[in-house]
Amino acid sequence: MERNNHLRRQVANLRQSLFDQGYLDDQFIELEELQDDANPNFVEEIVTLFYKDSARLIHSIDQALEKQPLDFTKLDNYMHQFKGSSSSIGAKKVKIECTQFSEYWRAGNVEGCKRTFQQLKREYVVLRKKLEVYFQSARQAGPTETMSCRPN
Amino acid sequence: MMNIGSGSLMSVPSCTGSWKSGDVVSDQFPVGLRVLVVDDDPTCLRILEKMLRNCHYEVTKCNRAEIALSLLRENKNGFDIVISDVHMPDMDGFKLLEHIGLEMDLPVIMMSADDSKDVVMKGVTHGAYDYLIKPVRIEALKNIWQHVVRKKKHELKDNNYDQSGSVEEGDRQQKASEDVDYSSSANEGNCKNSKKRKEEEEEADERDDASALKKPRVVWSVELHQQFVQAVHQLGIDKAVPKKILELMNVPGLTRENVASHLQKYRLYLRRLSGVSQHQNGLNNSFMGRPDATFGIISNLNGLDLQAIAAAGQIPAQSLATLQAAALGRSATKSAIPMPLVDQRNLFSFENSKLRYPEGQQLQLNNSNKQTDLLHGIPTNMELKQLANLHNPSESFVGMNMQVNSTTQHNNSLLMRMSQSQPRAQMLNGANNGSQVSRLPLSMQQSLSSEGIPGAVLAQSGIVDNAHGSVYNPVSQASSMVDFSVNQSKELQSYNFSLGSNSSGMSTMTNRGMLQEEVNSDIKGSRGFPSNYDIFNELQPKSQNWSLQNVFSTFDASHHPSIQGTQGVSSQLLLQQGISSTHNSERNRNVPIGKPMYSNGEQSGHSNPMGGPQLNSVGGNMLAVKAERFPDADYQSTIFPVQFGQDDLMSAYLKQQGSVEPVETEFGFDGYTLDNLPV
C-alpha cells in the first residue's frame, strides 16, 4: 500500500514532468478523460497506434526529402498528416517541430526543412521513450487516479 | 481496409428513429445521434470514435471517403451527420462534402489540422456545417447535434417561407407595383421584359394573395448574386440600400424586396465572416434580428450551402414531388416531405428513368395558381420550391433549385419540361437570353455532374432559355435550377438548373406530362430564362434562406473556436472559388456558370475562366464547392461508383439536346458546352 502510494506518486510526477517539460499538452488530457472502465488503457492504445501509424509517415517523409527534385505536394501532405496525428495525442514538441517545418517549407528553405525534420524525429523518439516509461509505471501502480489532474 | 465502427455500421438505431424523422427533437435526443466519421488517420479516427461514443452518439467510423460515400448511399437514412477530415488520400474532403450535400443532404462537419483561413473558408463556402480544427476536443463534438436540428428546422421554415413569399421586408403590398414598375423602368429592350412583366404581374397577383399562395422564390443565381455584390460594393456596404442596389443591378423582374431580403442575408453573412472568432451562437443570436427563422438559420446554416448543393444535386434524385413541394415552398410540404430519397434518386438516375413523386409529399405543389402561372411562364421559383420540398424536408435548398418547378403543379410537368426541353441544350449553350441564371446552372452543373448529381446541375441555363417565353419552363428549369443552386452554394438560391437532371430526369418526366407540350414547345425555343428573375424574387426571402445561407454561412462554427462565426462565409467567396475551380478544369466548357461551381477548396484560387463574373468573394459556397470538384477529373471515377451516373445523365441529356456532345471533363460528366450563356 505504501509502496503503491509511492508508485502512484512517482507516476504522477512522471506525468507532471511530461507536461512541465513541454512534451505533452492539453490534448493528452483530453485523451485521459476519454479513458474509462470500458477502455481502461485507452491512452496507451492511442499512443501505440500513433507510433505505429506514424512510423511509415516518418519514413515517407525521410524518403521524400531525399528525392531530387522534391515532391512538394507529397511532402506537404505527409507533413500535414503527421501534424494532425501528433497533435491529436498531444505531442507538443513534435507538433512544434511540424509547425517549424511548415514555416521553412513555405519559405522555400529546404535545408531548414531537413534540419527541422531531423529535430522532429528526435523529439518523436524521445517522447515515445518517455511515454513508454510512463505507461509502464502507471500499470505497475495500478488503476490511476492520477490521470485526471490537469497540469497547471 | 475499411475501418468501420464496431458493429454499428449502418444499423439504424431505433433510438434515433424517433427524433430523426419528422420531429425535431425527442426526449432522448441527441442520444443516439448517428454519426459517420471519416478520417484517414487511424489515430484521429479512433480518438474521434471514442469521443463521440462518450457523447452517447452512435458512431460509425470510416477511413476512406469512398467507403463513406457508399455507406451513406446504401443507407440513405442511416446517418444524421457526417464528420470528415479535409485531407484524405483518396478523395478530397471538400469533394466528399459536396457529394454528401448533394446526394444525401446531411450536415457535414469538416475537420483539419489546417487552420489557415482559406481552408476554413473553403469549408464554409462548400457548405460545411462546421469546421473543426484538430486536435478536436470532445466539447466541440458534443454540440454537433445542433446542426442536425438546425437543418431540419431550417427546412421546415423554408417551407413556411415559401408560403409567405418574400415578404420579409414587409413590403408585400408594394411588391406588385414595384415589380411592375421596376420591370418597366428597367427595361433594356430585353425581349424578356414583357414576359417578365407579365410574370411579375402574375407574381404580384400571387403575392397579393400571399398567404394563400406560394410566392415564387427568387433564385439568386451565381450571376445574380455577383451582380448584387458588385452593386453593394459599388455603393459601399454601409450605404447599400435595396433600392439603389436594385437600380445598379438593373435586373428586370427583380424587386426591391428581393434585394432587401438578400441584402439582409448578405449582411449577416458578412458579419459572420468577420466575427469568426466569436462564439457562433452568440453571433448568430446577435445577427438574428430577423424574426424570420430563416435568417437566423442562415447564420447557422453553414451547412446550408451544402444542403443547398445537396439539394440541388439531389433534386433530381429526389422525387420531383419533393422538389415541387419545396419549390412551391408550401409550408406544409416541407416538413411533410418524406421524400423518399431513394425514389428521388432514381428519378434522375438513368437507371430509373422514372420520375417518382413521393405520394406522400405534398409536392404536388398544388398551387393551382402556380400552375397556370407556369403555363404562363410563371416563375419557376415555385417549381423549384416544390421540387425542393420534394427533396427532403431538410432540403431547403432543393426548394431553391426547384424554383423552376415550383410553379408547376406537377413536378412532373416541370420536370418534363425540363427534360424535354431542348432548351437545355440551348441553355447549355448559353442560349439564355441574357439570363444570368442560365449561366450559372451550367457551371453548377458541371460541378454537380461531376459529383454525380444527376440532374441537379443541369440546366439552369437551359431553363433560362426556356423561360424565354412567357412560359416558364419551370420544369426544365427547375431541374437545372435545382442542380445549379446546389452547386452554387446556397446563396444562389436555387438557381440551379440542373441541366443534367433535366435531361435525364426529364425524359422520365415527360410521361407525366403536364406541361409537357408547353415544355417542349417552350423549351425548344431558345428562350431565355426570363423567369429567373421571378424565381429570384420568389425564392429570395424565404425559402431560400438556405440558399443565401449557404452563401453566407457555410458552417456553424459555434463550437469551433477557430471558425466561429464564420457561418456567413460569403457565398460569393464560395462561388468564386467554385467558379475558379471549375474553370480550371472546365476550360473547355464554356460555362459561364462556372462561377459558382464548387471548389474543392483546392482551387479556390482560380479565377473563373468561364467568364462569368465571379461571385465575389462573398460566397458561393456551394458553387465554389462544386467547381473545385470538377476539376478533379478523377473525382468522377471515384465518386459514383454505382450512382446513377451523372455522366450518364449528362450524356443522355446532352445527347438529347443534340447540341452537346459529351465531353470528358474534369467534372467527370460529359460536358456540354454552354456557348452562349450570357454571363
PDB file of C-alpha atoms in Angstrom, chain A residues 23-139:
ATOM      1  CA  TYR A  23       6.387  17.159 -24.131  1.00  0.00           C
ATOM      2  CA  LEU A  24       2.664  16.948 -23.782  1.00  0.00           C
ATOM      3  CA  ASP A  25      -0.125  19.428 -23.991  1.00  0.00           C
ATOM      4  CA  ASP A  26      -3.782  19.570 -23.091  1.00  0.00           C
ATOM      5  CA  GLN A  27      -4.785  17.235 -25.807  1.00  0.00           C
ATOM      6  CA  PHE A  28      -3.205  14.453 -23.851  1.00  0.00           C
ATOM      7  CA  ILE A  29      -5.516  15.257 -21.022  1.00  0.00           C
ATOM      8  CA  GLU A  30      -8.430  15.047 -23.411  1.00  0.00           C
ATOM      9  CA  LEU A  31      -7.352  11.518 -24.098  1.00  0.00           C
ATOM     10  CA  GLU A  32      -7.026  10.745 -20.473  1.00  0.00           C
ATOM     11  CA  GLU A  33     -10.516  11.937 -19.914  1.00  0.00           C
ATOM     12  CA  LEU A  34     -11.785   9.574 -22.518  1.00  0.00           C
ATOM     13  CA  GLN A  35     -10.353   6.671 -20.660  1.00  0.00           C
ATOM     14  CA  ASP A  36     -12.926   4.847 -18.670  1.00  0.00           C
ATOM     15  CA  ASP A  37     -13.795   1.450 -17.391  1.00  0.00           C
ATOM     16  CA  ALA A  38     -14.742   0.281 -20.796  1.00  0.00           C
ATOM     17  CA  ASN A  39     -11.411   1.392 -22.142  1.00  0.00           C
ATOM     18  CA  PRO A  40      -9.022   1.377 -19.241  1.00  0.00           C
ATOM     19  CA  ASN A  41      -5.927   1.628 -21.371  1.00  0.00           C
ATOM     20  CA  PHE A  42      -7.253   3.972 -23.904  1.00  0.00           C
ATOM     21  CA  VAL A  43      -4.444   6.467 -23.774  1.00  0.00           C
ATOM     22  CA  GLU A  44      -1.800   3.856 -24.125  1.00  0.00           C
ATOM     23  CA  GLU A  45      -3.670   2.302 -27.023  1.00  0.00           C
ATOM     24  CA  ILE A  46      -3.870   5.570 -28.793  1.00  0.00           C
ATOM     25  CA  VAL A  47      -0.235   6.357 -28.292  1.00  0.00           C
ATOM     26  CA  THR A  48       0.721   2.952 -29.532  1.00  0.00           C
ATOM     27  CA  LEU A  49      -1.487   3.366 -32.544  1.00  0.00           C
ATOM     28  CA  PHE A  50       0.025   6.727 -33.232  1.00  0.00           C
ATOM     29  CA  TYR A  51       3.562   5.494 -33.177  1.00  0.00           C
ATOM     30  CA  LYS A  52       2.735   2.563 -35.294  1.00  0.00           C
ATOM     31  CA  ASP A  53       0.957   4.563 -37.914  1.00  0.00           C
ATOM     32  CA  SER A  54       3.299   7.489 -37.948  1.00  0.00           C
ATOM     33  CA  ALA A  55       6.328   5.316 -38.402  1.00  0.00           C
ATOM     34  CA  ARG A  56       5.529   4.894 -42.028  1.00  0.00           C
ATOM     35  CA  LEU A  57       4.821   8.570 -42.375  1.00  0.00           C
ATOM     36  CA  ILE A  58       8.178   9.405 -40.947  1.00  0.00           C
ATOM     37  CA  HIS A  59       9.718   7.021 -43.332  1.00  0.00           C
ATOM     38  CA  SER A  60       7.884   8.517 -46.273  1.00  0.00           C
ATOM     39  CA  ILE A  61       8.939  11.986 -45.341  1.00  0.00           C
ATOM     40  CA  ASP A  62      12.515  10.861 -44.989  1.00  0.00           C
ATOM     41  CA  GLN A  63      12.435   9.425 -48.428  1.00  0.00           C
ATOM     42  CA  ALA A  64      10.684  12.351 -49.926  1.00  0.00           C
ATOM     43  CA  LEU A  65      13.249  14.709 -48.508  1.00  0.00           C
ATOM     44  CA  GLU A  66      15.990  12.777 -50.153  1.00  0.00           C
ATOM     45  CA  LYS A  67      14.478  12.842 -53.557  1.00  0.00           C
ATOM     46  CA  GLN A  68      15.632  15.227 -56.151  1.00  0.00           C
ATOM     47  CA  PRO A  69      13.711  17.180 -57.019  1.00  0.00           C
ATOM     48  CA  LEU A  70      11.496  17.378 -54.023  1.00  0.00           C
ATOM     49  CA  ASP A  71       7.946  16.335 -54.449  1.00  0.00           C
ATOM     50  CA  PHE A  72       6.360  19.278 -52.806  1.00  0.00           C
ATOM     51  CA  THR A  73       2.836  18.128 -52.816  1.00  0.00           C
ATOM     52  CA  LYS A  74       3.633  14.821 -51.287  1.00  0.00           C
ATOM     53  CA  LEU A  75       5.804  16.291 -48.649  1.00  0.00           C
ATOM     54  CA  ASP A  76       3.194  18.787 -47.792  1.00  0.00           C
ATOM     55  CA  ASN A  77       0.594  16.109 -47.485  1.00  0.00           C
ATOM     56  CA  TYR A  78       2.741  13.882 -45.358  1.00  0.00           C
ATOM     57  CA  MET A  79       3.658  16.628 -43.027  1.00  0.00           C
ATOM     58  CA  HIS A  80       0.117  17.781 -42.760  1.00  0.00           C
ATOM     59  CA  GLN A  81      -0.965  14.333 -41.910  1.00  0.00           C
ATOM     60  CA  PHE A  82       1.760  13.907 -39.416  1.00  0.00           C
ATOM     61  CA  LYS A  83       0.943  17.140 -37.757  1.00  0.00           C
ATOM     62  CA  GLY A  84      -2.675  16.210 -37.396  1.00  0.00           C
ATOM     63  CA  SER A  85      -1.772  12.902 -35.945  1.00  0.00           C
ATOM     64  CA  SER A  86       0.771  14.091 -33.481  1.00  0.00           C
ATOM     65  CA  SER A  87      -1.362  16.945 -32.310  1.00  0.00           C
ATOM     66  CA  SER A  88      -4.171  14.540 -31.628  1.00  0.00           C
ATOM     67  CA  ILE A  89      -2.159  12.781 -28.982  1.00  0.00           C
ATOM     68  CA  GLY A  90      -0.876  15.969 -27.512  1.00  0.00           C
ATOM     69  CA  ALA A  91       2.699  15.567 -28.647  1.00  0.00           C
ATOM     70  CA  LYS A  92       3.606  19.146 -28.067  1.00  0.00           C
ATOM     71  CA  LYS A  93       7.234  19.294 -29.003  1.00  0.00           C
ATOM     72  CA  VAL A  94       6.700  17.184 -32.034  1.00  0.00           C
ATOM     73  CA  LYS A  95       3.924  19.468 -33.110  1.00  0.00           C
ATOM     74  CA  ILE A  96       6.138  22.479 -32.673  1.00  0.00           C
ATOM     75  CA  GLU A  97       8.656  20.927 -34.983  1.00  0.00           C
ATOM     76  CA  CYS A  98       5.930  20.280 -37.508  1.00  0.00           C
ATOM     77  CA  THR A  99       4.997  23.911 -37.430  1.00  0.00           C
ATOM     78  CA  GLN A 100       8.582  24.907 -37.834  1.00  0.00           C
ATOM     79  CA  PHE A 101       8.897  22.583 -40.731  1.00  0.00           C
ATOM     80  CA  SER A 102       5.894  24.179 -42.381  1.00  0.00           C
ATOM     81  CA  GLU A 103       7.382  27.580 -41.961  1.00  0.00           C
ATOM     82  CA  TYR A 104      10.599  26.612 -43.585  1.00  0.00           C
ATOM     83  CA  TRP A 105       8.554  24.925 -46.207  1.00  0.00           C
ATOM     84  CA  ARG A 106       6.583  27.975 -47.009  1.00  0.00           C
ATOM     85  CA  ALA A 107       9.743  29.987 -47.135  1.00  0.00           C
ATOM     86  CA  GLY A 108      11.179  27.503 -49.545  1.00  0.00           C
ATOM     87  CA  ASN A 109      14.034  26.758 -47.223  1.00  0.00           C
ATOM     88  CA  VAL A 110      14.739  23.154 -47.994  1.00  0.00           C
ATOM     89  CA  GLU A 111      17.739  22.923 -45.767  1.00  0.00           C
ATOM     90  CA  GLY A 112      15.757  24.345 -42.953  1.00  0.00           C
ATOM     91  CA  CYS A 113      13.108  21.745 -43.587  1.00  0.00           C
ATOM     92  CA  LYS A 114      15.567  18.940 -43.495  1.00  0.00           C
ATOM     93  CA  ARG A 115      17.154  20.144 -40.334  1.00  0.00           C
ATOM     94  CA  THR A 116      13.845  20.613 -38.693  1.00  0.00           C
ATOM     95  CA  PHE A 117      12.783  17.199 -39.691  1.00  0.00           C
ATOM     96  CA  GLN A 118      15.801  15.661 -38.039  1.00  0.00           C
ATOM     97  CA  GLN A 119      14.945  17.541 -34.916  1.00  0.00           C
ATOM     98  CA  LEU A 120      11.392  16.397 -35.235  1.00  0.00           C
ATOM     99  CA  LYS A 121      12.447  12.804 -35.370  1.00  0.00           C
ATOM    100  CA  ARG A 122      14.487  13.202 -32.272  1.00  0.00           C
ATOM    101  CA  GLU A 123      11.604  14.645 -30.380  1.00  0.00           C
ATOM    102  CA  TYR A 124       9.380  11.954 -31.698  1.00  0.00           C
ATOM    103  CA  VAL A 125      11.666   9.245 -30.389  1.00  0.00           C
ATOM    104  CA  VAL A 126      12.281  10.897 -27.065  1.00  0.00           C
ATOM    105  CA  LEU A 127       8.591  11.263 -26.451  1.00  0.00           C
ATOM    106  CA  ARG A 128       7.968   7.662 -27.232  1.00  0.00           C
ATOM    107  CA  LYS A 129      10.519   6.563 -24.709  1.00  0.00           C
ATOM    108  CA  LYS A 130       9.180   8.796 -22.045  1.00  0.00           C
ATOM    109  CA  LEU A 131       5.662   7.665 -22.639  1.00  0.00           C
ATOM    110  CA  GLU A 132       6.699   4.064 -22.528  1.00  0.00           C
ATOM    111  CA  VAL A 133       8.231   4.590 -19.155  1.00  0.00           C
ATOM    112  CA  TYR A 134       5.205   6.432 -18.025  1.00  0.00           C
ATOM    113  CA  PHE A 135       2.740   3.822 -19.108  1.00  0.00           C
ATOM    114  CA  GLN A 136       4.778   1.093 -17.617  1.00  0.00           C
ATOM    115  CA  SER A 137       4.908   2.797 -14.262  1.00  0.00           C
ATOM    116  CA  ALA A 138       1.255   3.542 -14.425  1.00  0.00           C
ATOM    117  CA  ARG A 139       0.488  -0.086 -14.989  1.00  0.00           C
TER     118      ARG A 139
END
